[in-house]
CSV table of C-alpha atoms in Angstrom, one decimal:
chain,number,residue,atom,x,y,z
K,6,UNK,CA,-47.5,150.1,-9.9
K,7,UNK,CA,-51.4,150.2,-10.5
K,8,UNK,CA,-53.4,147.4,-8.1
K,9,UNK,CA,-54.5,144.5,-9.8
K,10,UNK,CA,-58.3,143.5,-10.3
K,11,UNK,CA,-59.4,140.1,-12.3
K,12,UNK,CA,-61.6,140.0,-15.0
K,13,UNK,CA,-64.8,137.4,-14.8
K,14,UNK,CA,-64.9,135.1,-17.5
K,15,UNK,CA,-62.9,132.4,-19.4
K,16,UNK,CA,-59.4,132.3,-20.2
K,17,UNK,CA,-59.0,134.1,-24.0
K,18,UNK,CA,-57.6,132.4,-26.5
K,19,UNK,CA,-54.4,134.1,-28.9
K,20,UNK,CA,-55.3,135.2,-31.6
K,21,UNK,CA,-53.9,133.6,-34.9
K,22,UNK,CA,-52.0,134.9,-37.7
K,23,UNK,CA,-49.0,136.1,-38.3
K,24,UNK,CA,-48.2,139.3,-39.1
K,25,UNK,CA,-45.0,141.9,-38.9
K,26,UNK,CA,-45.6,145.8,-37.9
K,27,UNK,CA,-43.2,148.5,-37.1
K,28,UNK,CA,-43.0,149.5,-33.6
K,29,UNK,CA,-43.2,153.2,-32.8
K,30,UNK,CA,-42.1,154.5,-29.4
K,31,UNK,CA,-44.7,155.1,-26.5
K,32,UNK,CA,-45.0,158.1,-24.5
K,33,UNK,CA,-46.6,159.0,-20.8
K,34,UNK,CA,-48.8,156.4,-19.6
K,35,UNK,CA,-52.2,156.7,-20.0
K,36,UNK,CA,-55.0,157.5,-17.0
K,37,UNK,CA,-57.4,154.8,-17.2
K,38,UNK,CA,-60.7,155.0,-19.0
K,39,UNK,CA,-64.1,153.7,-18.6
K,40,UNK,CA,-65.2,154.4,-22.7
K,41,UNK,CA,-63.2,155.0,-25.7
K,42,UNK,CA,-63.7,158.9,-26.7
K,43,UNK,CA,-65.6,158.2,-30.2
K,44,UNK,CA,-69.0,156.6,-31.1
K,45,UNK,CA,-69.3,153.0,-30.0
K,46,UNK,CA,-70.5,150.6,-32.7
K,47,UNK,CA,-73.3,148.8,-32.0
K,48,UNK,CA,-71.8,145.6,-32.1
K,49,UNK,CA,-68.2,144.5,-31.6
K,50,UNK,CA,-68.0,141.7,-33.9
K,51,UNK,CA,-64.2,140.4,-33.9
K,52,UNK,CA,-61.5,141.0,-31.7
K,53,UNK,CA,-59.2,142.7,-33.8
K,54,UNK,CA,-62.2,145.1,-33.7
K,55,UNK,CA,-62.2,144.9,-29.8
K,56,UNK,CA,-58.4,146.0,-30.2
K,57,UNK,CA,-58.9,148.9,-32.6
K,58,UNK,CA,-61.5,150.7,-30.1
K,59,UNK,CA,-58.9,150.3,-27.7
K,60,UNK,CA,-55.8,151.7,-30.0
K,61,UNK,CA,-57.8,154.6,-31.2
K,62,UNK,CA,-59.3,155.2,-27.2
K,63,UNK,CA,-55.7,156.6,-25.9
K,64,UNK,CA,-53.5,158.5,-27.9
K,65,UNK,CA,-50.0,156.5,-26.5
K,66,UNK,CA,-51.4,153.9,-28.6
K,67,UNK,CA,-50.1,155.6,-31.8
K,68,UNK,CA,-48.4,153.1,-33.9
K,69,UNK,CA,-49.2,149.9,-31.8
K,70,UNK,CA,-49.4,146.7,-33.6
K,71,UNK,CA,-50.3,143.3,-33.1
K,72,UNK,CA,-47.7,141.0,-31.3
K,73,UNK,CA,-45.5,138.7,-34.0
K,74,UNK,CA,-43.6,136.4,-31.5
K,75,UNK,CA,-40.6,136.2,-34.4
K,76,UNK,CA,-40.0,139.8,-34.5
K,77,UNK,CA,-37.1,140.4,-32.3
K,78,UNK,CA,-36.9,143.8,-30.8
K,79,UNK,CA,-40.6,144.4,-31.0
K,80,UNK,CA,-41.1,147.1,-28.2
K,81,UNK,CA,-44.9,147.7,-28.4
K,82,UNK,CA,-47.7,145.5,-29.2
K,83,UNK,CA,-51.3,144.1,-28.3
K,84,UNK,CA,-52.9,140.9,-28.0
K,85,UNK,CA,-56.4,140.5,-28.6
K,86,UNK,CA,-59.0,137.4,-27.1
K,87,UNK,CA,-62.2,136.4,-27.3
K,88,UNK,CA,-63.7,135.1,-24.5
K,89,UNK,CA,-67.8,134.3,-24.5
K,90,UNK,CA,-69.6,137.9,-24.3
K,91,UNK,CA,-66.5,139.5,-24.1
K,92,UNK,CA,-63.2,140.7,-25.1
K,93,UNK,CA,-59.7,141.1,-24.1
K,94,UNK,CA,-56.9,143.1,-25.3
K,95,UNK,CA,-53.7,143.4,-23.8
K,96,UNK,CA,-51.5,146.2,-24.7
K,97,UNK,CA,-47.3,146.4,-23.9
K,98,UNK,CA,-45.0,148.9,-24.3
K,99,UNK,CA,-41.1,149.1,-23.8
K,100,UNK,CA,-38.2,151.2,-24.1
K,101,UNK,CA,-34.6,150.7,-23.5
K,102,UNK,CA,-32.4,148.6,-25.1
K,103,UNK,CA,-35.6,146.8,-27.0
K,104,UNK,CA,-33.2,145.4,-29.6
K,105,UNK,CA,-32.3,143.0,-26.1
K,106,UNK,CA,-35.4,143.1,-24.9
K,107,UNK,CA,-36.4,146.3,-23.2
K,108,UNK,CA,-35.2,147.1,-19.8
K,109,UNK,CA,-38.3,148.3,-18.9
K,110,UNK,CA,-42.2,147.7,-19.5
K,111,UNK,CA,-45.5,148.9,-19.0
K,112,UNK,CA,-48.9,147.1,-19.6
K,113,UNK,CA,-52.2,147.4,-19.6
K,114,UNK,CA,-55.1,144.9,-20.0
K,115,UNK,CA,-58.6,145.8,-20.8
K,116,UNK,CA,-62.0,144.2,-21.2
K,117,UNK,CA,-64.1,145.0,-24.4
K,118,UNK,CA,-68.1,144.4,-24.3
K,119,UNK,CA,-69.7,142.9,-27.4
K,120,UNK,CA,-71.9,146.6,-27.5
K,121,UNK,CA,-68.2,148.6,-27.6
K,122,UNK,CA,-67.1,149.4,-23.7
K,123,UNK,CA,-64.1,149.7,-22.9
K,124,UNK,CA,-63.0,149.2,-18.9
K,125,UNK,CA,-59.3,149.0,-18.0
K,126,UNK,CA,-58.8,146.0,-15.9
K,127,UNK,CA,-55.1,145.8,-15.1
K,128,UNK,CA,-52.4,148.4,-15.5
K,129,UNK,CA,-48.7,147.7,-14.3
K,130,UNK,CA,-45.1,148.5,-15.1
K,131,UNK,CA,-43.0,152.0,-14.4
K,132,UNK,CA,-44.0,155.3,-15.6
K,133,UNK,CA,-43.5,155.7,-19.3
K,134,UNK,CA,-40.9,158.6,-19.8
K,135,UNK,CA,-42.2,161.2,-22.3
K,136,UNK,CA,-38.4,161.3,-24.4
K,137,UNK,CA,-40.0,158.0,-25.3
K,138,UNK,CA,-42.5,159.6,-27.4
K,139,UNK,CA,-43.4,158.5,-30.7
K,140,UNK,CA,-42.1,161.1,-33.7
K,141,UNK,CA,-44.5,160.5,-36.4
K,142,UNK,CA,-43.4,162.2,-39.5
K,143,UNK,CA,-46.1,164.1,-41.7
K,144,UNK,CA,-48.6,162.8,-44.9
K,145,UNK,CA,-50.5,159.8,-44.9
K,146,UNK,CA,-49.7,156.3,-43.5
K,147,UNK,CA,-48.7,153.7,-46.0
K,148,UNK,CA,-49.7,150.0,-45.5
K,149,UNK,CA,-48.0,147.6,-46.7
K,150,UNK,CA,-49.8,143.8,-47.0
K,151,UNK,CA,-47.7,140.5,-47.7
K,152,UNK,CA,-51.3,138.3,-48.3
K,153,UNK,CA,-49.7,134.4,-48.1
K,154,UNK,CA,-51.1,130.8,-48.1
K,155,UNK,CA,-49.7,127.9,-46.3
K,156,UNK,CA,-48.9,125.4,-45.7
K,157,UNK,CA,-47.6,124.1,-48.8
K,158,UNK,CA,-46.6,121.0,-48.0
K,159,UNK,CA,-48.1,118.2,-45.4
K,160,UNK,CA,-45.3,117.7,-43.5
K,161,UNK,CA,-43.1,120.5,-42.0
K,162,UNK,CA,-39.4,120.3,-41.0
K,163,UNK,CA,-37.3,121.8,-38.6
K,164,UNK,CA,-35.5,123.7,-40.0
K,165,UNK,CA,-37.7,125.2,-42.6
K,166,UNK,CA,-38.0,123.8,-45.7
K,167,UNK,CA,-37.6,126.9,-47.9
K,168,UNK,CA,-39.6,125.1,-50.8
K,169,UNK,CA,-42.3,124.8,-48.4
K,170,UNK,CA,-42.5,128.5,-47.8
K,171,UNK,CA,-46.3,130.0,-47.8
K,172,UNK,CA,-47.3,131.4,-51.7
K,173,UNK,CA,-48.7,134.2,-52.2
K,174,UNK,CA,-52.7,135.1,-52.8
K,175,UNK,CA,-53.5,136.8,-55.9
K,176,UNK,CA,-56.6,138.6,-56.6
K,177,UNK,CA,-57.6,138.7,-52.7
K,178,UNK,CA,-59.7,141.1,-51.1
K,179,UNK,CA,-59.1,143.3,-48.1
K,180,UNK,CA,-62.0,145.5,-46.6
K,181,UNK,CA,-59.9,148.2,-44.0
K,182,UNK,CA,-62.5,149.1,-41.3
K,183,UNK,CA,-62.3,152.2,-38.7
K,184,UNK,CA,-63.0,150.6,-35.4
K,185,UNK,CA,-66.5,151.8,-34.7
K,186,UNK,CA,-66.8,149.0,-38.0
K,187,UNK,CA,-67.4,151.8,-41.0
K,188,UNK,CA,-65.3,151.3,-44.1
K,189,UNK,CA,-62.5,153.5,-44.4
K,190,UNK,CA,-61.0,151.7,-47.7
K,191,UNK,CA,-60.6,148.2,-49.8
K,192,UNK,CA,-58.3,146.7,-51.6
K,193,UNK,CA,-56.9,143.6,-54.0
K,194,UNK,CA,-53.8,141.9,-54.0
K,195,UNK,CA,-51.2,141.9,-56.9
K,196,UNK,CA,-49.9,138.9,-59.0
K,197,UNK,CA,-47.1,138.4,-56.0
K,198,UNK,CA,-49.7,138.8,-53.4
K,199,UNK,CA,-48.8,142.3,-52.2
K,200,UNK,CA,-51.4,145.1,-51.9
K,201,UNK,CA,-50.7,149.1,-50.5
K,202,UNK,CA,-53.1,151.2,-48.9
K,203,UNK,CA,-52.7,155.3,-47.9
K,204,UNK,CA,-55.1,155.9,-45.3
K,205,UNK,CA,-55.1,158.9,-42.7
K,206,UNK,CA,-53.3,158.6,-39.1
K,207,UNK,CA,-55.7,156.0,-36.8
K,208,UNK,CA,-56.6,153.0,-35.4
K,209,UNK,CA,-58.1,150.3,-38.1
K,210,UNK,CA,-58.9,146.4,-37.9
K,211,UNK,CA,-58.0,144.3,-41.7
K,212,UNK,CA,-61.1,142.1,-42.4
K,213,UNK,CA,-59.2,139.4,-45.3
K,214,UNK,CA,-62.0,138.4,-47.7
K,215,UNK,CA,-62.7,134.6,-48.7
K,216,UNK,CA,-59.8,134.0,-51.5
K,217,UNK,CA,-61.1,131.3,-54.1
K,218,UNK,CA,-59.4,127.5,-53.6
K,219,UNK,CA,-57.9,128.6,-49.9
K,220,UNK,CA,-59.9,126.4,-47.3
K,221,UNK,CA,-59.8,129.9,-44.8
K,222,UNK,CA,-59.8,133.3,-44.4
K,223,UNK,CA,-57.0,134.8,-42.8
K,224,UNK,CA,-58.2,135.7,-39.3
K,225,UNK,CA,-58.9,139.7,-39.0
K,226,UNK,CA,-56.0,142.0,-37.3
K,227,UNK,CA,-56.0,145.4,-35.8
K,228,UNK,CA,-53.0,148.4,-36.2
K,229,UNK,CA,-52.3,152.4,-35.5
K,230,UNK,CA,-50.9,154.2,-38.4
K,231,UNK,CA,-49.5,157.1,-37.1
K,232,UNK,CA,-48.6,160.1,-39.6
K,233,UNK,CA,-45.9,159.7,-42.8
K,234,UNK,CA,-45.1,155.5,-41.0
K,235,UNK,CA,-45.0,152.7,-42.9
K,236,UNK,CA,-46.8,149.7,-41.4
K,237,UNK,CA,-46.0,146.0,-42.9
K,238,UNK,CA,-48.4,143.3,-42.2
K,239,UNK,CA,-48.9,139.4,-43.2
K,240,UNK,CA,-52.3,137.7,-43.4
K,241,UNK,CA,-52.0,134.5,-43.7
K,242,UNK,CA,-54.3,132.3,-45.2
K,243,UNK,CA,-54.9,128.4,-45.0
K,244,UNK,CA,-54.3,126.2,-47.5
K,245,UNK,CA,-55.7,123.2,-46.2
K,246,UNK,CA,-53.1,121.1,-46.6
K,247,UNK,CA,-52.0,118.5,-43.9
């Protein structure tokens, strides 16, 4: 168990949307870090950008995506918060029995400076065993996006109203963004809101472009593709309806 030390500064707010990602299995646990190993940017504009500096800065990381609170079984995830001149990303993985849970988990917690450091703040949890090792196959990562708008109607029911589902966003743009901020790729959705990307094994961050009639943008969200995975995300735009 690694000592605890408390990061100055406000308490960050969760990041919203939703989204769905495969989990890939961790392996040994990390040493801590005081800088990612690759070119800071200049600025770190988002925190899904704050998140994919840390993804990419330690290789365990392969395959991480964001936390979806509806996704049972998730084993591996990060949060990412902004908080005044700074950021925070939290970062969990777990192995055994994740379908139930996990039996066991480590985390870290990191602080991200608006110029691109990275300082580990908090690490806890067991080692990480190394048979838990991610297996990534070979080829290029495949992205899928599920680009949808709600809500669709102004008052929501429990249980979901299934005609009150989000729609999807045609004709939307997607910029994909390595996390130093340089554009790796772009892309449109299709008719049923859908788009695929191929891009190399990596750490990225999604930046969702304005989509005409939608009152906003779907908020930005970070992901490691690791080789021959498939990685499904929703971005999740609002429709303005109350």
């Amino acid at each position: 168990m690694v000592g605890r030390a408390r990061l100055a500064g406000p308490v960050l707010a969760l990041l919203g949307c939703l989204y769905m990602v495969g989990c890939a299995g961790p392996a040994a646990s990390p040493s801590p870090a005081s800088e990612p190993p690759l070119p800071s940017p200049t600025v770190v504009s988002s925190a899904a950008q704050a998140a994919a500096l840390v993804l990419a800065s330690e290789p365990l990381f392969a395959g991480i995506g964001p936390l979806n609170p509806q996704l049972l079984g998730q084993c591996c995830w990060y949060e990412a918060n902004e908080a005044g001149d700074a950021f925070e990303v939290n970062v969990e993985l777990g192995w055994g029995d994740c379908q139930a849970g996990c039996i066991e988990r480590h985390r870290w917690q990191y602080a991200v400076g608006r110029e691109g450091t990275i300082a580990l703040i908090d690490e806890s949890g067991p080692q990480v065993p190394d048979e838990a090792r991610p297996r990534p196959g070979t080829g290029p990562a495949h992205v899928l996006l599920s680009l949808r708008a709600g809500p669709t109607c102004p008052v929501e029911t429990e249980p979901p109203d299934p005609a009150c589902a989000p729609r999807p966003v045609a004709g939307a743009q997607v910029v994909v963004r390595t996390p130093t901020g340089g554009e790796a790729g772009r892309g449109k959705s299709d008719a049923e809101g859908m788009l695929a990307l191929q891009l190399p094994a990596g750490a990225y961050y999604l930046e969702p472009q304005p989509a005409e009639g939608l009152l906003g943008t779907a908020p930005a969200v970070a992901f490691s593709a690791t080789e021959g995975s498939e990685t499904r995300l929703m971005l999740l735009y609002d429709t303005g309806i109350r």
